[in-house]
Amino acid sequence: MNILKFGGTSVGSVESITALLNILAKENEQQEKPIVVLSAMSGVTNLLTAMADKAALGQDYSEELKALEQRHFDVIRALLPASAQNPVLTKLKLYFNELEELLQAVYNLQELSLQAKDLVLSYGERCSTFMVCHIAKQKFPEAVFADATQFVKTDGNFGQAKVNTQLTDFLVKDFYETNAGKMLFVTGFIASNDANRVTTLGRGGSDYTAAILGSALNASEIQIWTDVNGMMTADPRMVKKAFSLPELSYIEAMELSYFGAKVIYPPTMTPAFLKQIPIVIKNTFDVDFEGTYIRHGAKTSALPIKGISSIDEISIVNLAGSGMVGKAGFSGRLFSLLSREQINVVLITQSSSEHSITFAVKPSDAVKAVKLISKEFDLELQAKKLDKPEVENGLAVLAIVGENMKHTPGISGKLFHALGRNGVNVHAIAQGSSEYNISVIIAKADLSKAVNAVHDAFYTSLNKTLHIFCLGTGNIGKTLFKQLQIQMPFLAKNNDLQVKVMGVSNTRKMLLSPNGIALENWEDTLNTQGETANLEGFIAQMKAMNLPNCMFVDNTASPQPVPFYQGVFEASISVVTCNKIGNSASFAQYETFKNTARKFGVDFYYETNVGAGLPIIRTLKDLMMSGDKIARIEAILSGTISYIFNHFKGDAVFHEIVKEAQEKGYTEPDPRDDLNGKDFMRKMLILARDAGYAFEEADVSIQNMLPDACLQAPTVEKFYKQLELNADYFTKLKEEAEASKKVLRYIGKLEDGKASITLQMVDENHPFYMLSGSDNIISFTTDRYKERPLVVKGPGAGAEVTAAGVFADIINVGALNA
Ligand SMILES: NC(=O)C1=CN([C@@H]2O[C@H](COP(=O)(O)OP(=O)(O)OC[C@H]3O[C@@H](n4cnc5c(N)ncnc54)[C@H](O)[C@@H]3O)[C@@H](O)[C@H]2O)C=CC1
Ligand SMILES: N[C@@H](CC=O)C(=O)O
Ligand code: NA
């Protein structure tokens, strides 16, 4: 025989009751009739509580009472033929009259005892169960209404009564046998004490009723019908990627539901566990969902954790002082005090020195706990053996749960890595001695980010999401979006990775979207839905979204974003940039960026600052980290100038080739920055700094290759004009080189603590002779690469290769987040 328990939403409306009847029709095909346990209609228990509170305060509650009655009557009229309505309406009317008298008594006394409250609440289950039972009778004539106060017996702890299992088992069996062959509709949640006063089993107690009956009658299965797809890996309102768990052990289900997953009431597990009766959580509104099974011998999946649960409102109380050291009875006294006063302690941590104890409670209990402690430990406080208890508010608990954790090393490492990378500060940690659960206390504001980050870290078979906020939609920014769009399906399939653009801005417009911006039509969306660009606002909104695996991508050529980097790092957001201005301003700033990123556990990636997508920064970093010593760096690092010299041959005209380089996307937005050596200087400066030199701009000497008039051109247009006017100067340079069978090369060098950029003519024996297109080349001569240097060569400018370099940086930051 199966027990089927339906929650409030399943009896909350005409539609849901119709769905319930269909489920019962199917169940009725089984050999034995099921037992049906029902909750009050959704929202009714809260409403009854509110009415009772109002009555106790001498306030009017009659409107609510009328509405409540009406809600039940409407259902009866909708689901029963007129001829069958009367007896049901009459019985419910009696219930409502009793309830009204009771509330009137509370009103008169202006006092609401726990006992009276339990009685008030009992009408929720009584009304719903009686009503549904009689509606069901139309289809199942053997339906019988059963008030659980007849056979579920408890102590007199009103509000949260404890079940007398032996007596209850006996009475339940007796009732069941007396009603053999019937389909019983039992009120959930309510019971009675020895004196036959109505008690309740605590919020969510209908689940418990189902388990008590299941255990007494050795049911084959306890089905909990609710409005969600079973237990999930995390709260689906918080984690979009959360998915339903097919199977759990009782302990896992207990741990998960204890911390937040409100799908099942935790005490339900005990009777089922003791009798090894499977519990299955099903969805009334999605009957095709197979359900989450909670049972013995549940398969431990390959995943090390089953789920992540959380409580979003918690306070912690810190107790410290020498009075605790070695005092065996201290924590006993403390926690029995709290339990006596019905303060539910969610989690406890104690330092190994026994010098401090931290425990977590509901915020409303924190002040009460401090008062109680101050009273109980008055002597210790006066003698300064105990410090004044401290309360921290605005906190949340995140817990990872799974039986498999015990056998898998590195679980807590993974948890703390995910939290640390995302700038989530941990206030307290507790690991259940069972190792089924690791709980951390964090700021409430970080909870959603933390749960998502941890979910991404553990469920690696799901696509991990990188959230990016991009500045700049020019040459590079645009190309990056195109590449991302094309590559996305591949990344999802082969790398379990999803890159979501959450925000984008150029100088005109900005747009941030909590759902991400679709890349197929980002430009239209930005133009039509974007607001006026405002860098400060963009950054503030990005921080406020507080997303996991978050990156700020600066694809501008502007100094404006740079002062914001610091605050971005401090918000634990990594920075990826092709903009060289940040790293080539003052050394102090460069150093601060590096230190801040390190301090906040995030990355600062700028591979494209030197040689576009070519692996130059990375190579230098690898050499340095592995202890190699850089003796000399020689390099051609201006793609633009390289292109010009590679094409300035024969009859070619200098300024036309410069134009070509600009059109091909090799130049800086302002091509004067390339030709006057500034862009190259920035690259040399960044390389020198990464190689360990505290260089400033003036430490890189530049041999200028332009006539003064070109250098001083006030606009780009006038610059081109000057290049044209100085055609002879460039032609002469070219002819001189050609006459000696040489080529022109603009070469940077870093050696003996000196950096320079010079215009040279090199012959065919020079390693930099053979170049084409926008090629960059760099040779590192080091302790280990002494005889023959390590050389990196290839296209060093252009939108495709640069955007690809930015893309790779994004992926690399993401990989470290794993
Ligand atoms: N072209 C190349 O081969 C390489 C370029 N780079 C770097 O890439 C960066 C971008 O270059 P391009 O895309 O060619 O420039 P671009 O001029 O085509 O685009 C710059 C974009 O930045 C936006 N922008 C500027 N200031 C802004 C602000 N304060 N807030 C928001 N948006 C702002 C502009 O609206 C524009 O969308 C430059 O820093 C350049 O040095 C790096 C390596 C190679
Ligand atoms: N304008 C630059 C592009 C790369 O940084 C160049 O020409 O090298
Ligand atoms: Na590079």
GROMACS .gro file of C-alpha atoms in nm, residues 75-458:
model
  384
   75VAL     CA    1  -1.413   2.477  -0.501
   76ILE     CA    2  -1.701   2.263  -0.380
   77ARG     CA    3  -1.941   2.433  -0.619
   78ALA     CA    4  -1.702   2.393  -0.908
   79LEU     CA    5  -1.620   2.028  -0.851
   80LEU     CA    6  -1.935   1.870  -0.711
   81PRO     CA    7  -2.272   1.831  -0.882
   82ALA     CA    8  -2.538   2.048  -0.715
   83SER     CA    9  -2.709   1.741  -0.569
   84ALA     CA   10  -2.395   1.641  -0.378
   85GLN     CA   11  -2.294   1.982  -0.252
   86ASN     CA   12  -2.520   2.029   0.047
   87PRO     CA   13  -2.380   1.783   0.301
   88VAL     CA   14  -2.027   1.903   0.229
   89LEU     CA   15  -2.118   2.270   0.250
   90THR     CA   16  -2.301   2.202   0.574
   91LYS     CA   17  -2.008   2.025   0.737
   92LEU     CA   18  -1.767   2.295   0.630
   93LYS     CA   19  -2.007   2.558   0.758
   94LEU     CA   20  -1.994   2.383   1.095
   95TYR     CA   21  -1.616   2.393   1.088
   96PHE     CA   22  -1.617   2.763   1.007
   97ASN     CA   23  -1.864   2.832   1.285
   98GLU     CA   24  -1.638   2.652   1.533
   99LEU     CA   25  -1.344   2.847   1.402
  100GLU     CA   26  -1.534   3.173   1.434
  101GLU     CA   27  -1.627   3.098   1.795
  102LEU     CA   28  -1.272   3.012   1.871
  103LEU     CA   29  -1.137   3.332   1.719
  104GLN     CA   30  -1.402   3.525   1.907
  105ALA     CA   31  -1.276   3.370   2.231
  106VAL     CA   32  -0.920   3.471   2.143
  107TYR     CA   33  -1.048   3.818   2.061
  108ASN     CA   34  -1.233   3.845   2.392
  109LEU     CA   35  -0.936   3.725   2.594
  110GLN     CA   36  -0.687   3.909   2.373
  111GLU     CA   37  -0.456   3.619   2.431
  112LEU     CA   38  -0.341   3.341   2.202
  113SER     CA   39  -0.194   3.038   2.373
  114LEU     CA   40   0.000   2.783   2.171
  115GLN     CA   41  -0.279   2.540   2.246
  116ALA     CA   42  -0.543   2.772   2.106
  117LYS     CA   43  -0.329   2.841   1.804
  118ASP     CA   44  -0.294   2.471   1.724
  119LEU     CA   45  -0.668   2.438   1.740
  120VAL     CA   46  -0.716   2.735   1.505
  121LEU     CA   47  -0.466   2.591   1.258
  122SER     CA   48  -0.628   2.248   1.262
  123TYR     CA   49  -0.922   2.384   1.065
  124GLY     CA   50  -0.702   2.433   0.760
  125GLU     CA   51  -0.639   2.058   0.721
  126ARG     CA   52  -0.981   1.958   0.838
  127CYS     CA   53  -1.159   2.173   0.582
  128SER     CA   54  -0.935   2.085   0.290
  129THR     CA   55  -0.934   1.713   0.365
  130PHE     CA   56  -1.307   1.686   0.422
  131MET     CA   57  -1.372   1.881   0.104
  132VAL     CA   58  -1.131   1.686  -0.118
  133CYS     CA   59  -1.245   1.355   0.027
  134HIS     CA   60  -1.606   1.427  -0.067
  135ILE     CA   61  -1.511   1.549  -0.411
  136ALA     CA   62  -1.313   1.228  -0.457
  137LYS     CA   63  -1.609   1.022  -0.340
  138GLN     CA   64  -1.775   1.093  -0.674
  139LYS     CA   65  -1.508   0.884  -0.842
  140PHE     CA   66  -1.408   0.661  -0.553
  141PRO     CA   67  -1.716   0.572  -0.347
  142GLU     CA   68  -1.498   0.401  -0.088
  143ALA     CA   69  -1.340   0.735   0.012
  144VAL     CA   70  -1.351   0.799   0.387
  145PHE     CA   71  -1.256   1.114   0.574
  146ALA     CA   72  -1.026   1.064   0.872
  147ASP     CA   73  -0.935   1.327   1.128
  148ALA     CA   74  -0.580   1.238   1.237
  149THR     CA   75  -0.643   1.366   1.589
  150GLN     CA   76  -0.814   1.029   1.641
  151PHE     CA   77  -0.499   0.826   1.598
  152VAL     CA   78  -0.184   1.041   1.582
  153LYS     CA   79  -0.098   1.092   1.947
  154THR     CA   80   0.161   1.330   2.085
  155ASP     CA   81   0.285   1.497   2.398
  156GLY     CA   82   0.151   1.837   2.495
  157ASN     CA   83   0.422   2.043   2.330
  158PHE     CA   84   0.182   2.259   2.130
  159GLY     CA   85   0.320   2.399   1.805
  160GLN     CA   86   0.579   2.125   1.768
  161ALA     CA   87   0.445   1.821   1.943
  162LYS     CA   88   0.643   1.500   1.977
  163VAL     CA   89   0.476   1.183   1.855
  164ASN     CA   90   0.406   0.894   2.088
  165THR     CA   91   0.509   0.634   1.836
  166GLN     CA   92   0.396   0.322   2.014
  167LEU     CA   93   0.045   0.441   2.087
  168THR     CA   94   0.013   0.602   1.744
  169ASP     CA   95   0.124   0.284   1.565
  170PHE     CA   96  -0.135   0.087   1.755
  171LEU     CA   97  -0.419   0.332   1.689
  172VAL     CA   98  -0.327   0.377   1.323
  173LYS     CA   99  -0.326   0.001   1.263
  174ASP     CA  100  -0.655  -0.032   1.441
  175PHE     CA  101  -0.814   0.246   1.240
  176TYR     CA  102  -0.679   0.102   0.917
  177GLU     CA  103  -0.813  -0.244   0.992
  178THR     CA  104  -1.151  -0.107   1.091
  179ASN     CA  105  -1.164   0.067   0.755
  180ALA     CA  106  -1.027  -0.216   0.545
  181GLY     CA  107  -1.082  -0.169   0.173
  182LYS     CA  108  -1.149   0.204   0.208
  183MET     CA  109  -0.958   0.490   0.054
  184LEU     CA  110  -0.866   0.699   0.357
  185PHE     CA  111  -0.830   1.077   0.334
  186VAL     CA  112  -0.631   1.182   0.638
  187THR     CA  113  -0.568   1.533   0.769
  188GLY     CA  114  -0.196   1.603   0.774
  189PHE     CA  115  -0.013   1.813   1.032
  190ILE     CA  116  -0.257   1.770   1.320
  191ALA     CA  117  -0.265   1.529   1.611
  192SER     CA  118  -0.383   1.523   1.972
  193ASN     CA  119  -0.238   1.475   2.319
  194ASP     CA  120  -0.342   1.247   2.603
  195ALA     CA  121  -0.616   1.487   2.702
  196ASN     CA  122  -0.741   1.482   2.341
  197ARG     CA  123  -0.639   1.843   2.285
  198VAL     CA  124  -0.542   1.922   1.929
  199THR     CA  125  -0.166   1.953   1.872
  200THR     CA  126   0.039   2.014   1.557
  201LEU     CA  127   0.358   1.855   1.430
  202GLY     CA  128   0.544   2.171   1.323
  203ARG     CA  129   0.538   2.352   0.992
  204GLY     CA  130   0.559   2.103   0.707
  205GLY     CA  131   0.413   1.845   0.945
  206SER     CA  132   0.185   1.690   0.681
  207ASP     CA  133   0.488   1.516   0.534
  208TYR     CA  134   0.555   1.384   0.878
  209THR     CA  135   0.199   1.254   0.913
  210ALA     CA  136   0.252   1.059   0.589
  211ALA     CA  137   0.571   0.906   0.725
  212ILE     CA  138   0.409   0.817   1.058
  213LEU     CA  139   0.125   0.636   0.880
  214GLY     CA  140   0.366   0.474   0.635
  215SER     CA  141   0.579   0.345   0.917
  216ALA     CA  142   0.284   0.219   1.127
  217LEU     CA  143   0.137   0.034   0.831
  218ASN     CA  144   0.463  -0.073   0.664
  219ALA     CA  145   0.366   0.108   0.346
  220SER     CA  146   0.552   0.013   0.028
  221GLU     CA  147   0.614   0.376  -0.059
  222ILE     CA  148   0.554   0.724   0.077
  223GLN     CA  149   0.481   0.966  -0.205
  224ILE     CA  150   0.514   1.337  -0.138
  225TRP     CA  151   0.329   1.527  -0.412
  226THR     CA  152   0.436   1.888  -0.441
  227ASP     CA  153   0.469   2.161  -0.704
  228VAL     CA  154   0.836   2.122  -0.799
  229ASN     CA  155   1.038   1.851  -0.965
  230GLY     CA  156   1.166   1.682  -0.654
  231MET     CA  157   1.485   1.772  -0.478
  232MET     CA  158   1.732   1.961  -0.686
  233THR     CA  159   2.104   2.022  -0.681
  234ALA     CA  160   2.034   2.377  -0.560
  235ASP     CA  161   1.748   2.621  -0.521
  236PRO     CA  162   1.627   2.665  -0.881
  237ARG     CA  163   1.517   3.022  -0.809
  238MET     CA  164   1.879   3.104  -0.744
  239VAL     CA  165   2.064   2.862  -0.974
  240LYS     CA  166   1.922   2.839  -1.324
  241LYS     CA  167   2.125   2.527  -1.396
  242ALA     CA  168   1.999   2.336  -1.094
  243PHE     CA  169   1.860   1.997  -1.189
  244SER     CA  170   1.646   1.731  -1.025
  245LEU     CA  171   1.816   1.456  -0.834
  246PRO     CA  172   1.691   1.108  -0.920
  247GLU     CA  173   1.804   0.947  -0.598
  248LEU     CA  174   1.929   1.030  -0.250
  249SER     CA  175   1.999   0.852   0.074
  250TYR     CA  176   1.790   0.944   0.378
  251ILE     CA  177   2.085   1.123   0.533
  252GLU     CA  178   2.151   1.326   0.222
  253ALA     CA  179   1.787   1.422   0.197
  254MET     CA  180   1.786   1.515   0.563
  255GLU     CA  181   2.096   1.731   0.532
  256LEU     CA  182   1.967   1.898   0.216
  257SER     CA  183   1.625   1.972   0.354
  258TYR     CA  184   1.758   2.083   0.689
  259PHE     CA  185   1.935   2.370   0.520
  260GLY     CA  186   1.669   2.522   0.311
  261ALA     CA  187   1.547   2.278   0.043
  262LYS     CA  188   1.188   2.310   0.159
  263VAL     CA  189   1.069   2.023  -0.053
  264ILE     CA  190   1.034   1.787   0.241
  265TYR     CA  191   1.004   1.833   0.615
  266PRO     CA  192   1.320   1.684   0.769
  267PRO     CA  193   1.161   1.482   1.055
  268THR     CA  194   0.971   1.289   0.786
  269MET     CA  195   1.287   1.099   0.711
  270THR     CA  196   1.325   0.927   1.047
  271PRO     CA  197   1.022   0.693   1.050
  272ALA     CA  198   1.080   0.610   0.683
  273PHE     CA  199   1.449   0.550   0.743
  274LEU     CA  200   1.387   0.318   1.040
  275LYS     CA  201   1.146   0.104   0.840
  276GLN     CA  202   1.342   0.144   0.517
  277ILE     CA  203   1.037   0.272   0.334
  278PRO     CA  204   1.124   0.466   0.019
  279ILE     CA  205   1.003   0.823  -0.003
  280VAL     CA  206   0.944   0.959  -0.349
  281ILE     CA  207   0.891   1.324  -0.420
  282LYS     CA  208   0.665   1.385  -0.719
  283ASN     CA  209   0.517   1.683  -0.896
  284THR     CA  210   0.137   1.711  -0.916
  285PHE     CA  211   0.177   1.950  -1.207
  286ASP     CA  212   0.425   1.739  -1.403
  287VAL     CA  213   0.320   1.378  -1.372
  288ASP     CA  214   0.581   1.267  -1.623
  289PHE     CA  215   0.857   1.364  -1.383
  290GLU     CA  216   0.988   1.037  -1.243
  291GLY     CA  217   1.043   1.175  -0.896
  292THR     CA  218   1.329   1.201  -0.653
  293TYR     CA  219   1.371   0.873  -0.462
  294ILE     CA  220   1.495   0.878  -0.107
  295ARG     CA  221   1.584   0.527  -0.007
  296HIS     CA  222   1.831   0.284   0.134
  297GLY     CA  223   2.113   0.184  -0.092
  298ALA     CA  224   2.062   0.490  -0.310
  299LYS     CA  225   2.328   0.481  -0.576
  300THR     CA  226   2.613   0.711  -0.493
  301SER     CA  227   2.659   0.889  -0.822
  302ALA     CA  228   2.991   0.981  -0.974
  303LEU     CA  229   2.941   1.331  -0.842
  304PRO     CA  230   3.113   1.393  -0.513
  305ILE     CA  231   2.831   1.609  -0.383
  306LYS     CA  232   2.458   1.566  -0.420
  307GLY     CA  233   2.340   1.916  -0.369
  308ILE     CA  234   2.396   2.262  -0.234
  309SER     CA  235   2.153   2.399   0.014
  310SER     CA  236   2.129   2.732   0.178
  311ILE     CA  237   1.955   2.949   0.434
  312ASP     CA  238   1.940   3.308   0.331
  313GLU     CA  239   1.883   3.475   0.668
  314ILE     CA  240   2.110   3.389   0.953
  315SER     CA  241   2.294   3.559   1.235
  316ILE     CA  242   2.593   3.433   1.422
  317VAL     CA  243   2.677   3.475   1.786
  318ASN     CA  244   3.045   3.473   1.882
  319LEU     CA  245   3.150   3.382   2.232
  320ALA     CA  246   3.510   3.409   2.342
  321GLY     CA  247   3.702   3.415   2.664
  322SER     CA  248   3.943   3.229   2.885
  323GLY     CA  249   3.653   3.101   3.094
  324MET     CA  250   3.575   2.847   2.827
  325VAL     CA  251   3.916   2.684   2.816
  326GLY     CA  252   3.912   2.338   2.962
  327LYS     CA  253   3.568   2.391   3.111
  328ALA     CA  254   3.401   2.066   3.015
  329GLY     CA  255   3.053   2.182   3.108
  330PHE     CA  256   3.063   2.515   2.927
  331SER     CA  257   2.921   2.419   2.591
  332GLY     CA  258   2.680   2.179   2.759
  333ARG     CA  259   2.544   2.463   2.967
  334LEU     CA  260   2.531   2.694   2.669
  335PHE     CA  261   2.348   2.465   2.432
  336SER     CA  262   2.107   2.322   2.684
  337LEU     CA  263   2.018   2.679   2.769
  338LEU     CA  264   1.944   2.754   2.405
  339SER     CA  265   1.751   2.433   2.354
  340ARG     CA  266   1.548   2.491   2.670
  341GLU     CA  267   1.447   2.826   2.531
  342GLN     CA  268   1.362   2.672   2.192
  343ILE     CA  269   1.637   2.851   2.006
  344ASN     CA  270   1.725   2.636   1.710
  345VAL     CA  271   2.101   2.632   1.658
  346VAL     CA  272   2.170   2.586   1.290
  347LEU     CA  273   2.542   2.534   1.311
  348ILE     CA  274   2.824   2.541   1.564
  349THR     CA  275   3.197   2.585   1.532
  350GLN     CA  276   3.445   2.579   1.813
  351SER     CA  277   3.809   2.674   1.783
  352SER     CA  278   4.052   2.397   1.869
  353SER     CA  279   4.199   2.611   2.147
  354GLU     CA  280   3.847   2.608   2.294
  355HIS     CA  281   3.886   2.980   2.329
  356SER     CA  282   3.579   3.062   2.125
  357ILE     CA  283   3.249   2.923   2.013
  358THR     CA  284   3.046   3.052   1.723
  359PHE     CA  285   2.692   2.942   1.658
  360ALA     CA  286   2.435   3.036   1.398
  361VAL     CA  287   2.069   3.104   1.466
  362LYS     CA  288   1.771   3.271   1.300
  363PRO     CA  289   1.815   3.651   1.316
  364SER     CA  290   1.507   3.681   1.536
  365ASP     CA  291   1.669   3.445   1.788
  366ALA     CA  292   2.008   3.619   1.802
  367VAL     CA  293   1.909   3.899   2.038
  368LYS     CA  294   1.719   3.657   2.257
  369ALA     CA  295   2.023   3.426   2.269
  370VAL     CA  296   2.250   3.711   2.377
  371LYS     CA  297   2.010   3.809   2.655
  372LEU     CA  298   1.989   3.452   2.781
  373ILE     CA  299   2.365   3.407   2.769
  374SER     CA  300   2.424   3.734   2.951
  375LYS     CA  301   2.195   3.616   3.227
  376GLU     CA  302   2.320   3.258   3.250
  377PHE     CA  303   2.688   3.352   3.242
  378ASP     CA  304   2.661   3.669   3.443
  379LEU     CA  305   2.937   3.567   3.685
  380GLU     CA  306   3.180   3.472   3.409
  381LEU     CA  307   3.109   3.800   3.232
  382GLN     CA  308   3.168   4.003   3.544
  383ALA     CA  309   3.490   3.817   3.617
  384LYS     CA  310   3.596   3.889   3.256
  385LYS     CA  311   3.637   3.519   3.191
  386LEU     CA  312   3.393   3.561   2.910
  387ASP     CA  313   3.377   3.853   2.667
  388LYS     CA  314   3.046   4.014   2.586
  389PRO     CA  315   2.872   3.796   2.322
  390GLU     CA  316   2.891   3.949   1.975
  391VAL     CA  317   2.626   3.918   1.707
  392GLU     CA  318   2.688   3.940   1.333
  393ASN     CA  319   2.383   3.991   1.113
  394GLY     CA  320   2.313   3.987   0.740
  395LEU     CA  321   2.458   3.641   0.690
  396ALA     CA  322   2.361   3.325   0.506
  397VAL     CA  323   2.456   2.959   0.520
  398LEU     CA  324   2.569   2.761   0.220
  399ALA     CA  325   2.612   2.386   0.264
  400ILE     CA  326   2.734   2.119   0.028
  401VAL     CA  327   2.590   1.777   0.094
  402GLY     CA  328   2.670   1.426  -0.019
  403GLU     CA  329   2.764   1.088   0.123
  404ASN     CA  330   3.032   1.052  -0.138
  405MET     CA  331   3.227   1.347   0.001
  406LYS     CA  332   3.372   1.120   0.265
  407HIS     CA  333   3.557   0.915   0.007
  408THR     CA  334   3.667   1.197  -0.219
  409PRO     CA  335   3.966   1.410  -0.132
  410GLY     CA  336   3.978   1.774  -0.230
  411ILE     CA  337   3.611   1.856  -0.183
  412SER     CA  338   3.662   2.133   0.067
  413GLY     CA  339   3.953   2.263  -0.143
  414LYS     CA  340   3.721   2.294  -0.439
  415LEU     CA  341   3.454   2.463  -0.230
  416PHE     CA  342   3.689   2.723  -0.086
  417HIS     CA  343   3.862   2.779  -0.418
  418ALA     CA  344   3.529   2.861  -0.581
  419LEU     CA  345   3.437   3.094  -0.295
  420GLY     CA  346   3.778   3.260  -0.281
  421ARG     CA  347   3.803   3.318  -0.655
  422ASN     CA  348   3.474   3.495  -0.642
  423GLY     CA  349   3.560   3.715  -0.350
  424VAL     CA  350   3.321   3.547  -0.108
  425ASN     CA  351   3.442   3.597   0.245
  426VAL     CA  352   3.380   3.303   0.479
  427HIS     CA  353   3.276   3.405   0.833
  428ALA     CA  354   3.258   3.056   0.981
  429ILE     CA  355   3.295   2.696   0.871
  430ALA     CA  356   3.144   2.378   1.005
  431GLN     CA  357   3.184   2.024   0.887
  432GLY     CA  358   2.944   1.769   1.022
  433SER     CA  359   3.137   1.492   1.195
  434SER     CA  360   2.959   1.261   0.955
  435GLU     CA  361   3.132   1.437   0.666
  436TYR     CA  362   2.803   1.446   0.482
  437ASN     CA  363   2.796   1.819   0.489
  438ILE     CA  364   3.032   2.114   0.484
  439SER     CA  365   2.868   2.441   0.576
  440VAL     CA  366   3.001   2.792   0.547
  441ILE     CA  367   2.862   3.119   0.670
  442ILE     CA  368   2.890   3.405   0.424
  443ALA     CA  369   2.738   3.747   0.364
  444LYS     CA  370   2.376   3.725   0.253
  445ALA     CA  371   2.457   3.960  -0.036
  446ASP     CA  372   2.704   3.702  -0.171
  447LEU     CA  373   2.473   3.401  -0.144
  448SER     CA  374   2.344   3.385  -0.499
  449LYS     CA  375   2.690   3.439  -0.645
  450ALA     CA  376   2.838   3.181  -0.409
  451VAL     CA  377   2.580   2.911  -0.476
  452ASN     CA  378   2.617   2.958  -0.851
  453ALA     CA  379   2.996   2.951  -0.832
  454VAL     CA  380   2.997   2.638  -0.618
  455HIS     CA  381   2.736   2.474  -0.842
  456ASP     CA  382   2.954   2.549  -1.145
  457ALA     CA  383   3.261   2.416  -0.968
  458PHE     CA  384   3.108   2.081  -0.869
   0.00000   0.00000   0.00000
